[in-house]
Amino acid sequence: TLGTQTDYRDGEAQTDPYSPEYVVPSGSVPELLTLATLTWGRGLPAGLVEVEMIERAREKRAWEATLPAMDNASHIAKRRKMMEDMERKEWAFREQEIEKLQEVRLEVLKKLLQRREENQNELDAKRLDDHWQNHQKAKEEKIKKIQHDCALMIRKLIAKRKNVMGKLERRDIIKEYTDFASQTYAPLSRIGYFPDNHSERYVVKNFYLNTFAGLCELEASLPDSVTQVKIKAPKPKYTTTKTGFIKRSARLEVELAQVHQALLEKKSKVKEPKRPLRFLEKAEKPVPQLPTPVLEKPSIEEEETELAVICLQKLLRGRAIQNMMFEGKEKRLELIRELHTTTLTLQEDGQLLLKAEEQMTLAQEHQHDLQMHELSSVENHLAREEGRVLANMLDFLSKELVRLQEERKIHAFVMLAERQRRMREAEESGRRQVEERRRQEEDEIFKQAREGDCTIDSYLEDIILSSMENTAEEQAREEIQRMAVEINDIAYEMESRRTRLQSEEIVAELVYSFLIPEAEKMAMREKVRQSQRKHIFAAHRIIHRGTE
């Protein structure tokens, strides 16, 4: 009920605007009371919708004022017709509002559905990507396993191919010692060698570490600097500069030391026990409280009179403020109308801009959807082509593996057939030689049987020739044995007189005559194998390039 003046406006305060009380005189219905349902935050400050509502209320009041009186039948029929037209207009306006509300809700629902569809598409794309990644990992693991098995089978076939005929080979000691992957350097446990057995042989046993006497001797041999530690006192840090000022770090250290000392003193401080009273002390009495003032209760008539006067003051002040508001409104009516028109035009322009922005946004969203659709279609085509290429490549690899296996099998069968053919040829040649020898013997017997005129001279001649051959063979054997004994004696005598340099010369000649040619042969074979491998690799690369 009192007027106040502040340094701030109502718009700068975080409170609702003040609504004064009012009194409506009998017989008058002010237009301002029709807006009593509007409050701050719910219709106030007024916008385009509230202004349209006020205009409709004014039109309706003007229409109600033009309704004819109900004094005769014609006026009643006219009034009914006007009310029906007005009702149809109101229903049409209500339907328009419902349609607008439905359109707004439909737009919101479309946006929500679109957002949900985008989220679902992102989730599906993520799941497909994860699924594809899992398939890729499984495919890579299968390919690695196939390659590993292929390499293993090729190594086995190469190892079998080295000795297809099953011949026994002598141990090549030089080759084993030159190859660090041989059984000499890395024996296998399946052959019967277990490297974990007898591991105590490799434990280092030292006299100085395992015995007390060795430890004492080792300790006596150590210098004094090892057993007797010398600690040097640290030099004090310079806390002042050349010009005589104290450094900041020194000041901080001093402050920290003071704080630390204060904390230690506070912790080590012991509370002194309360001493007993030596003399009686006087207990002061509290100051007595003042008596509570008591108001005299006014009479009921005085209270009613005071309340009536207060109510009258409120009414007068409210009426005066209302009259001032009406006078100010009448004075600035043209300004209010101008503001209404400007707000309406600005709101219409804002709606047009909003519609244009909405159309632009919809067009951009449509274009983005088209781009996403095209991108998804391109990705689908790429994935299809990748799957087809991978399928063709895997098919080619599997067929190549089957072909290689069949080729190895056929080669093994050919080698076995060749071996059997050679064995049969050897048997057949042996039988043929036996038959030819038998035929020659029979021919000789038949020839000798036909020669009936053989004499004793020829017989004796044959005996003498055979005896001469036997004696010559015996003499040759004796001479060879005698010469071998003499050569052995000479070799033993030379070996006993031989020096280390002569031994090394002999070994070098043996190595030069036996090992170096063999190493050259192995190097030549390796070069031939490398050249063949280049040609094979080029052929495989051409084949794979054609398949890709």
Coordinates of C-alpha atoms in Angstrom, one line a residue:
T1 CA 0.0 0.0 0.0
L2 CA 3.0 2.3 0.0
G3 CA 5.0 3.6 -3.0
T4 CA 8.7 3.0 -3.1
Q5 CA 11.5 4.3 -5.4
T6 CA 14.5 2.1 -6.2
D7 CA 17.6 2.3 -8.4
Y8 CA 16.6 -0.8 -10.4
R9 CA 13.9 -1.6 -12.9
D10 CA 11.4 -4.4 -12.5
G11 CA 12.9 -6.2 -15.5
E12 CA 16.3 -6.4 -13.7
A13 CA 14.8 -8.1 -10.6
Q14 CA 14.2 -11.9 -10.4
T15 CA 10.7 -11.6 -9.1
D16 CA 7.2 -11.4 -10.6
P17 CA 5.9 -7.9 -11.3
Y18 CA 3.6 -6.4 -8.7
S19 CA -0.1 -6.5 -9.3
P20 CA -2.0 -4.0 -7.2
E21 CA -5.4 -4.7 -5.8
Y22 CA -8.4 -3.1 -7.5
V23 CA -12.1 -2.4 -7.0
V24 CA -14.7 -2.6 -9.8
P25 CA -17.6 -0.2 -9.4
S26 CA -21.0 -1.6 -9.9
G27 CA -22.4 -1.4 -13.4
S28 CA -19.0 -1.3 -15.2
V29 CA -16.9 -4.1 -16.7
P30 CA -13.4 -2.8 -17.6
E31 CA -11.7 -4.5 -20.5
L32 CA -8.5 -5.0 -18.5
L33 CA -10.3 -7.5 -16.2
T34 CA -10.8 -9.8 -19.2
L35 CA -7.0 -10.4 -19.1
A36 CA -7.0 -11.4 -15.4
T37 CA -6.2 -15.0 -16.4
L38 CA -2.9 -14.0 -17.9
T39 CA 0.0 -14.0 -15.4
W40 CA 3.7 -13.5 -15.6
G41 CA 5.2 -16.4 -17.5
R42 CA 1.8 -17.6 -18.7
G43 CA 0.8 -15.1 -21.3
L44 CA 2.7 -12.1 -20.1
P45 CA 4.5 -10.3 -21.6
A46 CA 1.9 -10.6 -24.4
G47 CA 2.9 -12.1 -27.7
L48 CA 1.3 -12.7 -31.1
V49 CA -1.1 -15.4 -29.8
E50 CA -2.2 -13.2 -26.8
V51 CA -2.8 -10.2 -29.1
E52 CA -4.9 -12.3 -31.5
M53 CA -6.9 -13.6 -28.5
I54 CA -7.6 -10.1 -27.3
E55 CA -8.7 -9.0 -30.8
R56 CA -11.1 -12.0 -31.0
A57 CA -12.5 -11.2 -27.5
R58 CA -13.1 -7.6 -28.7
E59 CA -14.8 -8.8 -31.9
K60 CA -16.9 -11.1 -29.9
R61 CA -18.0 -8.4 -27.5
A62 CA -18.8 -6.2 -30.4
W63 CA -20.8 -9.0 -32.0
E64 CA -22.7 -9.6 -28.7
A65 CA -23.6 -5.9 -28.7
T66 CA -25.1 -6.2 -32.2
L67 CA -27.3 -9.1 -31.2
P68 CA -31.1 -8.2 -31.5
A69 CA -33.3 -8.2 -28.5
M70 CA -35.6 -11.2 -27.8
D71 CA -38.9 -9.4 -27.9
N72 CA -40.5 -11.0 -31.0
A73 CA -40.2 -14.1 -33.1
S74 CA -38.3 -12.5 -36.1
H75 CA -35.7 -11.1 -33.7
I76 CA -35.4 -14.6 -32.1
A77 CA -34.9 -16.3 -35.5
K78 CA -32.4 -13.7 -36.5
R79 CA -30.6 -14.0 -33.2
R80 CA -30.5 -17.8 -33.5
K81 CA -29.1 -17.6 -37.1
M82 CA -26.4 -15.1 -36.0
M83 CA -25.5 -17.4 -33.1
E84 CA -25.3 -20.4 -35.4
D85 CA -23.1 -18.5 -37.8
M86 CA -20.9 -17.5 -34.9
E87 CA -20.7 -21.0 -33.6
R88 CA -19.7 -22.3 -37.0
K89 CA -17.0 -19.7 -37.2
E90 CA -15.8 -20.6 -33.7
W91 CA -15.8 -24.3 -34.7
A92 CA -13.8 -23.5 -37.9
F93 CA -11.3 -21.5 -35.9
R94 CA -11.0 -24.3 -33.3
E95 CA -10.5 -26.8 -36.1
Q96 CA -7.7 -24.6 -37.5
E97 CA -6.1 -24.4 -34.1
I98 CA -6.4 -28.2 -33.8
E99 CA -4.8 -28.6 -37.2
K100 CA -2.0 -26.3 -36.4
L101 CA -1.4 -28.2 -33.1
Q102 CA -1.5 -31.5 -35.0
E103 CA 1.0 -30.2 -37.6
V104 CA 3.3 -29.0 -34.8
R105 CA 3.0 -32.4 -33.1
L106 CA 3.5 -34.2 -36.5
E107 CA 6.7 -32.2 -37.1
V108 CA 8.0 -33.1 -33.6
L109 CA 7.0 -36.7 -34.2
K110 CA 8.8 -36.7 -37.6
K111 CA 11.9 -35.3 -36.0
L112 CA 11.8 -37.9 -33.3
L113 CA 11.3 -40.7 -35.8
Q114 CA 14.0 -39.4 -38.0
R115 CA 16.4 -39.1 -35.0
R116 CA 15.4 -42.7 -33.9
E117 CA 16.0 -44.0 -37.4
E118 CA 19.4 -42.3 -37.6
N119 CA 20.4 -43.8 -34.2
Q120 CA 19.1 -47.2 -35.4
N121 CA 21.1 -46.9 -38.6
E122 CA 24.2 -45.9 -36.7
L123 CA 23.7 -48.9 -34.4
D124 CA 23.1 -51.2 -37.4
A125 CA 26.2 -49.9 -39.2
K126 CA 28.3 -50.4 -36.0
R127 CA 27.0 -53.9 -35.6
L128 CA 27.7 -54.7 -39.3
D129 CA 31.2 -53.3 -38.9
D130 CA 31.8 -55.4 -35.9
H131 CA 30.5 -58.5 -37.6
W132 CA 32.6 -57.7 -40.7
Q133 CA 35.7 -57.3 -38.5
N134 CA 35.0 -60.6 -36.8
H135 CA 34.6 -62.3 -40.2
Q136 CA 37.9 -60.7 -41.4
K137 CA 39.7 -61.9 -38.3
A138 CA 38.3 -65.4 -38.7
K139 CA 39.3 -65.3 -42.4
E140 CA 42.8 -64.2 -41.7
E141 CA 43.2 -66.9 -39.0
K142 CA 42.0 -69.5 -41.5
I143 CA 44.4 -68.2 -44.2
K144 CA 47.3 -68.3 -41.7
K145 CA 46.4 -71.9 -40.7
I146 CA 46.1 -73.0 -44.4
Q147 CA 49.5 -71.3 -45.2
H148 CA 51.0 -73.0 -42.1
D149 CA 49.6 -76.4 -43.1
C150 CA 50.8 -75.9 -46.7
A151 CA 54.3 -75.0 -45.6
L152 CA 54.4 -78.0 -43.3
M153 CA 53.2 -80.4 -46.0
I154 CA 55.7 -78.9 -48.5
R155 CA 58.5 -79.4 -46.0
K156 CA 57.4 -83.0 -45.4
L157 CA 57.2 -83.7 -49.1
I158 CA 60.6 -82.1 -49.7
A159 CA 62.0 -84.3 -46.9
K160 CA 60.4 -87.4 -48.4
R161 CA 61.6 -86.4 -51.9
K162 CA 65.2 -86.2 -50.7
N163 CA 65.3 -90.0 -50.2
V164 CA 62.6 -91.4 -52.5
M165 CA 64.5 -94.6 -53.3
G166 CA 65.0 -95.3 -49.5
K167 CA 68.7 -95.6 -49.8
L168 CA 70.8 -95.5 -46.6
E169 CA 73.1 -92.5 -46.5
R170 CA 76.3 -92.2 -44.5
R171 CA 76.5 -89.6 -41.8
D172 CA 78.1 -86.3 -43.1
I173 CA 79.8 -84.9 -40.0
I174 CA 81.1 -81.8 -41.8
K175 CA 77.6 -80.9 -42.9
E176 CA 76.1 -81.4 -39.4
Y177 CA 78.7 -79.2 -37.8
T178 CA 78.2 -76.5 -40.5
D179 CA 74.4 -76.5 -40.0
F180 CA 73.5 -74.9 -36.7
A181 CA 70.0 -76.5 -36.9
S182 CA 71.3 -80.0 -37.0
Q183 CA 71.1 -82.6 -34.2
T184 CA 74.6 -81.8 -33.1
Y185 CA 73.6 -78.3 -31.9
A186 CA 69.9 -78.8 -31.2
P187 CA 69.1 -82.4 -30.5
L188 CA 65.4 -83.4 -30.3
S189 CA 63.8 -85.1 -27.3
R190 CA 62.0 -87.6 -29.5
I191 CA 65.3 -89.1 -30.5
G192 CA 66.2 -89.7 -26.8
Y193 CA 68.0 -86.6 -25.7
F194 CA 66.5 -84.6 -22.8
P195 CA 68.3 -81.3 -22.2
D196 CA 66.9 -80.9 -18.7
N197 CA 68.6 -84.0 -17.4
H198 CA 72.0 -83.6 -15.7
S199 CA 71.5 -79.9 -15.4
E200 CA 73.7 -79.8 -12.4
R201 CA 76.7 -80.2 -14.7
Y202 CA 76.2 -76.7 -15.9
V203 CA 76.2 -75.1 -12.4
V204 CA 79.2 -72.9 -11.8
K205 CA 81.2 -74.2 -8.9
N206 CA 83.8 -71.7 -7.5
F207 CA 86.2 -72.2 -4.7
Y208 CA 85.9 -68.6 -3.6
L209 CA 82.1 -68.6 -3.4
N210 CA 81.3 -72.1 -2.1
T211 CA 83.9 -72.5 0.7
F212 CA 84.6 -70.5 3.9
A213 CA 88.3 -70.5 3.2
G214 CA 87.7 -69.1 -0.3
L215 CA 85.4 -66.4 1.1
C216 CA 88.1 -65.4 3.7
E217 CA 90.8 -65.3 1.0
L218 CA 88.5 -63.2 -1.3
E219 CA 87.7 -60.8 1.5
A220 CA 91.4 -60.4 2.3
S221 CA 92.2 -59.6 -1.3
L222 CA 89.6 -56.8 -1.5
P223 CA 90.9 -53.2 -0.9
D224 CA 90.0 -51.2 2.2
S225 CA 87.8 -48.9 0.2
V226 CA 85.3 -51.7 -0.3
T227 CA 85.0 -52.8 3.3
Q228 CA 85.4 -49.5 5.0
V229 CA 82.9 -46.9 3.7
K230 CA 84.0 -43.2 3.9
I231 CA 81.2 -40.6 4.1
K232 CA 82.0 -37.1 3.2
A233 CA 80.0 -34.3 4.9
P234 CA 78.0 -32.3 2.4
K235 CA 79.0 -28.7 1.8
P236 CA 76.6 -26.0 3.0
K237 CA 74.7 -24.3 0.2
Y238 CA 75.2 -20.6 -0.4
T239 CA 72.0 -18.8 0.6
T240 CA 73.1 -15.4 -0.5
T241 CA 73.9 -14.0 -3.9
K242 CA 77.0 -12.1 -4.9
T243 CA 75.2 -8.8 -4.3
G244 CA 74.3 -9.8 -0.7
F245 CA 70.6 -10.6 -1.2
I246 CA 69.0 -13.7 0.2
K247 CA 67.7 -16.2 -2.4
R248 CA 64.1 -17.0 -2.7
S249 CA 64.7 -20.8 -2.1
A250 CA 66.6 -19.9 1.1
R251 CA 63.7 -17.8 2.4
L252 CA 61.3 -20.6 1.6
E253 CA 63.5 -23.2 3.4
V254 CA 63.6 -20.9 6.5
E255 CA 59.8 -20.5 6.4
L256 CA 59.3 -24.2 6.1
A257 CA 61.7 -24.9 8.9
Q258 CA 59.8 -22.4 11.1
V259 CA 56.4 -23.9 10.3
H260 CA 57.8 -27.4 10.9
Q261 CA 59.2 -26.3 14.3
A262 CA 55.9 -24.8 15.2
L263 CA 54.0 -28.0 14.3
L264 CA 56.5 -30.0 16.4
E265 CA 56.1 -27.7 19.4
K266 CA 52.4 -27.9 19.1
K267 CA 52.5 -31.7 19.0
S268 CA 54.9 -32.0 21.8
K269 CA 53.1 -29.5 24.0
V270 CA 51.5 -31.1 27.0
K271 CA 48.3 -29.7 28.5
E272 CA 48.8 -28.5 32.1
P273 CA 46.4 -30.1 34.6
K274 CA 44.0 -27.9 36.3
R275 CA 45.2 -26.7 39.7
P276 CA 43.0 -27.0 42.7
L277 CA 41.5 -23.8 44.1
R278 CA 43.4 -22.3 47.0
F279 CA 40.7 -19.7 47.9
L280 CA 36.9 -19.6 47.5
E281 CA 35.7 -17.6 44.5
K282 CA 32.5 -15.6 44.5
A283 CA 29.9 -16.8 42.0
E284 CA 28.4 -13.7 40.3
K285 CA 24.6 -13.8 40.0
P286 CA 23.2 -13.2 36.5
V287 CA 21.6 -9.9 35.7
P288 CA 17.8 -10.1 36.2
Q289 CA 15.7 -9.8 33.1
L290 CA 13.5 -6.8 32.4
P291 CA 9.8 -7.3 32.7
T292 CA 8.0 -8.1 29.5
P293 CA 5.8 -5.1 28.4
V294 CA 2.1 -5.8 28.1
L295 CA -0.2 -4.0 25.7
E296 CA -3.6 -3.1 26.6
K297 CA -6.1 -5.0 24.5
P298 CA -8.2 -2.6 22.5
S299 CA -11.9 -2.9 22.2
I300 CA -13.7 -4.7 19.4
E301 CA -15.3 -1.5 18.1
E302 CA -12.0 0.3 17.8
E303 CA -10.4 -2.7 15.9
E304 CA -13.3 -2.7 13.5
T305 CA -13.1 1.0 13.0
E306 CA -9.3 0.8 12.4
L307 CA -9.8 -2.1 9.9
A308 CA -12.5 -0.2 8.0
V309 CA -10.3 2.9 7.8
I310 CA -7.3 0.7 6.5
C311 CA -9.6 -0.9 3.9
L312 CA -10.9 2.5 2.8
Q313 CA -7.3 3.8 2.5
K314 CA -6.4 0.8 0.3
L315 CA -9.5 1.3 -1.9
L316 CA -8.8 5.0 -2.4
R317 CA -5.1 4.4 -3.2
G318 CA -5.9 1.6 -5.6
R319 CA -8.6 3.7 -7.3
A320 CA -6.2 6.6 -7.6
I321 CA -3.5 4.4 -9.1
Q322 CA -6.0 2.8 -11.5
N323 CA -7.2 6.3 -12.7
M324 CA -3.5 7.3 -13.2
M325 CA -3.0 4.1 -15.3
F326 CA -6.1 4.9 -17.4
E327 CA -5.0 8.5 -17.9
G328 CA -1.5 7.4 -19.0
K329 CA -3.0 4.8 -21.3
E330 CA -5.4 7.4 -23.0
K331 CA -2.5 9.8 -23.4
R332 CA -0.2 7.2 -25.1
L333 CA -2.9 5.3 -27.0
E334 CA -1.4 6.1 -30.4
L335 CA 2.0 5.0 -29.2
I336 CA 0.6 1.6 -28.0
R337 CA -1.2 1.1 -31.3
E338 CA 2.0 1.8 -33.2
L339 CA 3.9 -0.6 -31.0
H340 CA 1.2 -3.3 -31.6
T341 CA 1.6 -2.8 -35.4
T342 CA 5.4 -2.9 -35.3
T343 CA 5.3 -6.1 -33.1
L344 CA 2.8 -7.7 -35.5
T345 CA 5.0 -6.9 -38.6
L346 CA 8.2 -8.0 -36.8
Q347 CA 6.5 -11.3 -35.8
E348 CA 5.3 -11.9 -39.3
D349 CA 8.8 -11.2 -40.7
G350 CA 10.2 -13.6 -38.0
Q351 CA 7.7 -16.3 -39.0
L352 CA 8.6 -15.9 -42.6
L353 CA 12.3 -16.2 -41.7
L354 CA 11.6 -19.2 -39.6
K355 CA 9.7 -20.8 -42.4
A356 CA 12.5 -20.1 -44.8
E357 CA 15.0 -21.6 -42.4
E358 CA 12.8 -24.6 -41.8
Q359 CA 12.5 -25.2 -45.6
M360 CA 16.3 -24.8 -46.0
T361 CA 16.9 -27.2 -43.1
L362 CA 14.5 -29.7 -44.7
A363 CA 16.2 -29.4 -48.0
Q364 CA 19.6 -29.9 -46.4
E365 CA 18.3 -32.9 -44.5
H366 CA 16.9 -34.4 -47.8
Q367 CA 20.2 -33.8 -49.6
H368 CA 22.1 -35.4 -46.6
D369 CA 19.8 -38.4 -46.8
L370 CA 20.4 -38.7 -50.5
Q371 CA 24.2 -38.5 -50.0
M372 CA 24.0 -41.1 -47.2
H373 CA 21.9 -43.4 -49.4
E374 CA 24.4 -43.0 -52.3
L375 CA 27.3 -43.6 -49.9
S376 CA 25.6 -46.7 -48.5
S377 CA 24.9 -48.1 -52.0
V378 CA 28.6 -47.5 -53.0
E379 CA 29.8 -49.2 -49.8
N380 CA 27.4 -52.1 -50.6
H381 CA 28.8 -52.4 -54.1
L382 CA 32.4 -52.3 -52.8
A383 CA 31.7 -54.9 -50.2
R384 CA 30.0 -57.1 -52.8
E385 CA 33.0 -56.7 -55.1
E386 CA 35.5 -57.4 -52.3
G387 CA 33.5 -60.5 -51.3
R388 CA 33.5 -61.7 -54.9
V389 CA 37.3 -61.1 -55.3
L390 CA 38.1 -62.7 -52.0
A391 CA 35.9 -65.7 -52.9
N392 CA 37.7 -66.1 -56.3
M393 CA 41.1 -65.7 -54.7
L394 CA 40.2 -68.3 -52.0
D395 CA 38.8 -70.6 -54.7
F396 CA 42.0 -70.2 -56.7
L397 CA 44.2 -70.9 -53.6
S398 CA 42.2 -74.0 -52.7
K399 CA 42.4 -75.3 -56.3
E400 CA 46.1 -74.5 -56.4
L401 CA 46.6 -76.4 -53.1
V402 CA 44.6 -79.4 -54.4
R403 CA 46.6 -79.3 -57.7
L404 CA 49.9 -79.1 -55.8
Q405 CA 48.9 -82.0 -53.6
E406 CA 47.9 -84.1 -56.6
E407 CA 51.1 -83.2 -58.4
R408 CA 53.1 -84.3 -55.4
K409 CA 51.2 -87.6 -55.2
I410 CA 51.6 -88.2 -59.0
H411 CA 55.3 -87.4 -58.7
A412 CA 55.6 -89.9 -55.8
F413 CA 53.7 -92.5 -57.8
V414 CA 56.0 -91.9 -60.8
M415 CA 59.1 -92.3 -58.7
L416 CA 57.8 -95.5 -57.2
A417 CA 56.9 -96.8 -60.7
E418 CA 60.4 -95.8 -62.0
R419 CA 62.0 -97.6 -59.0
Q420 CA 60.0 -100.8 -59.8
R421 CA 60.8 -100.6 -63.5
R422 CA 64.5 -100.3 -62.7
M423 CA 64.3 -103.3 -60.3
R424 CA 62.5 -105.3 -62.9
E425 CA 65.0 -104.3 -65.5
A426 CA 67.9 -105.3 -63.2
E427 CA 66.2 -108.7 -62.6
E428 CA 65.6 -109.2 -66.3
S429 CA 69.2 -108.3 -67.1
G430 CA 70.4 -110.8 -64.5
R431 CA 68.3 -113.6 -65.9
R432 CA 69.4 -112.7 -69.5
Q433 CA 73.1 -112.8 -68.4
V434 CA 72.5 -116.2 -66.8
E435 CA 70.8 -117.6 -69.9
E436 CA 73.6 -116.2 -72.2
R437 CA 76.3 -117.8 -69.9
R438 CA 74.4 -121.1 -70.0
R439 CA 74.1 -120.9 -73.7
Q440 CA 77.8 -120.2 -74.1
E441 CA 78.6 -123.2 -71.9
E442 CA 76.3 -125.4 -73.9
D443 CA 77.8 -124.2 -77.2
E444 CA 81.3 -124.9 -75.8
I445 CA 80.3 -128.4 -74.7
F446 CA 78.7 -129.0 -78.1
K447 CA 81.8 -127.7 -79.9
Q448 CA 84.1 -129.8 -77.8
A449 CA 81.9 -132.8 -78.4
R450 CA 82.1 -132.3 -82.1
E451 CA 85.9 -132.0 -82.0
G452 CA 86.6 -135.7 -81.7
D453 CA 90.1 -135.4 -82.8
C454 CA 91.4 -133.6 -79.7
T455 CA 94.8 -135.1 -78.6
I456 CA 96.7 -135.5 -75.4
D457 CA 99.0 -132.7 -76.4
S458 CA 96.2 -130.2 -76.3
Y459 CA 95.1 -131.6 -72.9
L460 CA 98.6 -131.4 -71.5
E461 CA 98.9 -127.9 -72.9
D462 CA 95.8 -126.8 -71.1
I463 CA 97.0 -128.3 -67.9
I464 CA 100.4 -126.5 -68.2
L465 CA 98.8 -123.2 -69.0
S466 CA 96.4 -123.4 -66.0
S467 CA 99.3 -124.4 -63.6
M468 CA 101.4 -121.5 -65.0
E469 CA 98.5 -119.1 -64.3
N470 CA 98.0 -120.4 -60.8
T471 CA 101.7 -120.1 -59.9
A472 CA 101.9 -116.6 -61.4
E473 CA 98.9 -115.5 -59.4
E474 CA 100.4 -116.9 -56.2
Q475 CA 103.8 -115.2 -56.9
A476 CA 102.0 -111.9 -57.6
R477 CA 100.0 -112.2 -54.3
E478 CA 103.2 -112.8 -52.4
E479 CA 105.0 -109.9 -54.1
I480 CA 102.0 -107.6 -53.3
Q481 CA 101.9 -108.6 -49.6
R482 CA 105.7 -108.1 -49.3
M483 CA 105.5 -104.6 -51.0
A484 CA 102.5 -103.7 -48.7
V485 CA 104.5 -104.6 -45.6
E486 CA 107.4 -102.5 -46.8
I487 CA 105.1 -99.5 -47.7
N488 CA 103.5 -99.8 -44.2
D489 CA 106.9 -99.8 -42.5
I490 CA 108.0 -96.8 -44.6
A491 CA 104.7 -94.9 -43.8
Y492 CA 105.0 -95.6 -40.1
E493 CA 108.6 -94.4 -40.1
M494 CA 107.5 -91.2 -42.0
E495 CA 104.6 -90.6 -39.6
S496 CA 106.9 -90.9 -36.6
R497 CA 109.3 -88.4 -38.1
R498 CA 106.6 -86.0 -39.5
T499 CA 106.3 -82.5 -37.9
R500 CA 103.1 -80.5 -37.2
L501 CA 103.7 -78.3 -40.3
Q502 CA 103.8 -81.4 -42.6
S503 CA 100.6 -82.7 -40.9
E504 CA 98.9 -79.4 -41.6
E505 CA 100.1 -79.5 -45.2
I506 CA 98.6 -83.0 -45.7
V507 CA 95.3 -82.0 -44.1
A508 CA 95.2 -78.9 -46.3
E509 CA 95.8 -81.0 -49.4
L510 CA 93.0 -83.4 -48.3
V511 CA 90.6 -80.5 -47.6
Y512 CA 91.5 -78.9 -50.9
S513 CA 91.0 -82.1 -52.8
F514 CA 87.8 -83.3 -51.0
L515 CA 86.0 -80.5 -49.1
I516 CA 86.4 -77.5 -51.4
P517 CA 85.0 -79.2 -54.5
E518 CA 82.1 -80.4 -52.4
A519 CA 81.4 -76.9 -51.1
E520 CA 81.6 -75.5 -54.6
K521 CA 79.1 -78.1 -55.8
M522 CA 76.8 -77.1 -52.9
A523 CA 77.1 -73.4 -53.8
M524 CA 76.4 -74.1 -57.4
R525 CA 73.3 -76.2 -56.5
E526 CA 72.1 -73.3 -54.3
K527 CA 72.6 -70.8 -57.2
V528 CA 70.6 -73.0 -59.5
R529 CA 67.9 -73.4 -56.9
Q530 CA 67.8 -69.6 -56.4
S531 CA 67.5 -69.0 -60.1
Q532 CA 64.7 -71.6 -60.4
R533 CA 62.9 -70.0 -57.4
K534 CA 63.0 -66.6 -59.2
H535 CA 61.3 -68.0 -62.3
I536 CA 58.7 -69.8 -60.1
F537 CA 58.0 -66.7 -58.1
A538 CA 57.6 -64.6 -61.4
A539 CA 55.2 -67.3 -62.7
H540 CA 53.1 -67.3 -59.5
R541 CA 53.0 -63.5 -59.5
I542 CA 51.8 -63.4 -63.1
I543 CA 49.1 -66.0 -62.3
H544 CA 47.9 -64.1 -59.2
R545 CA 47.9 -60.8 -61.1
G546 CA 45.7 -62.4 -63.8
T547 CA 43.3 -63.7 -61.1
E548 CA 43.1 -60.4 -59.4

